[in-house]
C-alpha cells in the first residue's frame, strides 16, 4: 500500500470504523471456518487499520471463533475426509492425544505458536483425533497471539512490504519456535514430578 492509498484507507476507516471492523471480523471468521488461506494478510492489514490492543483481541478472537467453527464443521462432516487422506497420521496422533490428554492446552498453544503444522490442518484434524473443544478454543486464542504480534508489527510498516514473507524474519521465526517450546515447560514439569511421585 503506497502512502496515497494508505491515507484513503485511513480516512475511510475513520469515517466508517465499525463497518470496517465488522467486515474485517466477518471475513476473518469466514476464512478460518472454511480453511481458506489469506488470514495472514488480514492480520497484517489489521496492524495498519487498528490500534494494538484492538488488533490483538480481534485476531485472537477471530482465530478462535473461526477455528472452532472449522473444528465443529469437521467433527460433523469432515471426519471421513480426513480419515481418507491421512489415516496413518491420524492413528499416530490419536495415540499421542490419549497419552497427553491432561496437557492438551499446552500442546495446542505449542502448535499454534510454532510453524510446524499449518493451522488449517490443526483445525480439521483435531476433532478427528479426539481433542476436546475447551483446550482447542483456549489454546487457539492464546497460541495465535505471538505470531499475531509479528503480523501486527508488519501492518504498521505495510507500505514497505513487498510480499507476505517479508512480514516474518528468520530471527522472528526462531523466536516463535522458542516461545512454542516455552509453552511446553509446564508439561515437562508435570511429567517430571509425576515420575518422582511414582
CSV table of N, CA, C and O in Angstrom, one decimal, residues 5 22 53 64 90 95 112 119 121 123-124 132 144 147 152 179 186-187 189 194:
chain,number,residue,atom,x,y,z
A,5,UNK,N,-2.7,5.5,-1.1
A,5,UNK,CA,-3.8,4.5,-0.8
A,5,UNK,C,-4.0,4.4,0.7
A,5,UNK,O,-5.1,4.2,1.2
A,22,UNK,N,-16.5,-4.6,11.5
A,22,UNK,CA,-17.4,-5.7,11.3
A,22,UNK,C,-17.1,-6.5,10.0
A,22,UNK,O,-17.2,-7.8,10.1
A,53,UNK,N,-4.1,-2.9,20.9
A,53,UNK,CA,-5.0,-3.8,21.8
A,53,UNK,C,-6.2,-4.3,21.0
A,53,UNK,O,-6.5,-5.5,21.1
A,64,UNK,N,-9.9,-17.8,17.1
A,64,UNK,CA,-10.6,-18.8,18.0
A,64,UNK,C,-12.0,-19.2,17.5
A,64,UNK,O,-12.3,-20.3,17.4
A,90,UNK,N,-3.4,-39.9,11.5
A,90,UNK,CA,-4.5,-39.8,12.5
A,90,UNK,C,-4.3,-40.9,13.6
A,90,UNK,O,-4.5,-40.5,14.7
A,95,UNK,N,-3.1,-41.6,19.3
A,95,UNK,CA,-2.4,-42.2,20.4
A,95,UNK,C,-1.7,-41.1,21.2
A,95,UNK,O,-1.7,-41.2,22.5
A,112,UNK,N,0.0,-23.8,17.9
A,112,UNK,CA,-0.4,-22.5,17.3
A,112,UNK,C,0.8,-21.5,17.2
A,112,UNK,O,0.8,-20.7,16.3
A,119,UNK,N,-2.3,-24.1,10.4
A,119,UNK,CA,-3.5,-24.0,11.3
A,119,UNK,C,-4.7,-24.7,10.7
A,119,UNK,O,-5.5,-25.3,11.4
A,121,UNK,N,-4.8,-27.4,9.0
A,121,UNK,CA,-4.6,-28.8,9.3
A,121,UNK,C,-5.0,-29.1,10.7
A,121,UNK,O,-5.7,-30.1,11.0
A,123,UNK,N,-7.0,-27.4,12.6
A,123,UNK,CA,-8.5,-27.2,12.8
A,123,UNK,C,-9.2,-28.4,12.3
A,123,UNK,O,-10.3,-28.8,12.8
A,124,UNK,N,-8.8,-29.0,11.2
A,124,UNK,CA,-9.5,-30.1,10.6
A,124,UNK,C,-9.3,-31.4,11.3
A,124,UNK,O,-10.2,-32.3,11.3
A,132,UNK,N,-10.6,-32.3,22.8
A,132,UNK,CA,-11.8,-31.7,23.3
A,132,UNK,C,-11.9,-30.2,22.9
A,132,UNK,O,-10.9,-29.6,22.6
A,144,UNK,N,-2.3,-18.1,19.2
A,144,UNK,CA,-2.1,-17.3,18.0
A,144,UNK,C,-1.6,-15.9,18.3
A,144,UNK,O,-1.2,-15.1,17.4
A,147,UNK,N,2.4,-15.1,17.1
A,147,UNK,CA,2.6,-14.9,15.7
A,147,UNK,C,1.8,-13.6,15.2
A,147,UNK,O,2.2,-12.9,14.3
A,152,UNK,N,1.0,-7.9,13.3
A,152,UNK,CA,0.6,-6.5,13.6
A,152,UNK,C,1.7,-5.6,13.4
A,152,UNK,O,1.5,-4.5,12.8
A,179,UNK,N,9.3,-19.7,21.8
A,179,UNK,CA,8.1,-19.5,22.6
A,179,UNK,C,7.2,-20.7,22.6
A,179,UNK,O,6.6,-21.0,23.6
A,186,UNK,N,5.5,-26.3,31.3
A,186,UNK,CA,4.6,-26.9,32.4
A,186,UNK,C,4.4,-28.4,32.2
A,186,UNK,O,4.3,-29.1,33.1
A,187,UNK,N,4.3,-28.8,30.9
A,187,UNK,CA,4.1,-30.2,30.6
A,187,UNK,C,5.3,-31.0,31.1
A,187,UNK,O,5.2,-32.1,31.7
A,189,UNK,N,7.5,-30.2,33.5
A,189,UNK,CA,7.5,-30.2,35.0
A,189,UNK,C,6.4,-31.2,35.5
A,189,UNK,O,6.7,-31.9,36.4
A,194,UNK,N,5.5,-36.1,38.2
A,194,UNK,CA,4.7,-37.4,38.3
A,194,UNK,C,5.6,-38.6,38.4
A,194,UNK,O,5.3,-39.5,39.1
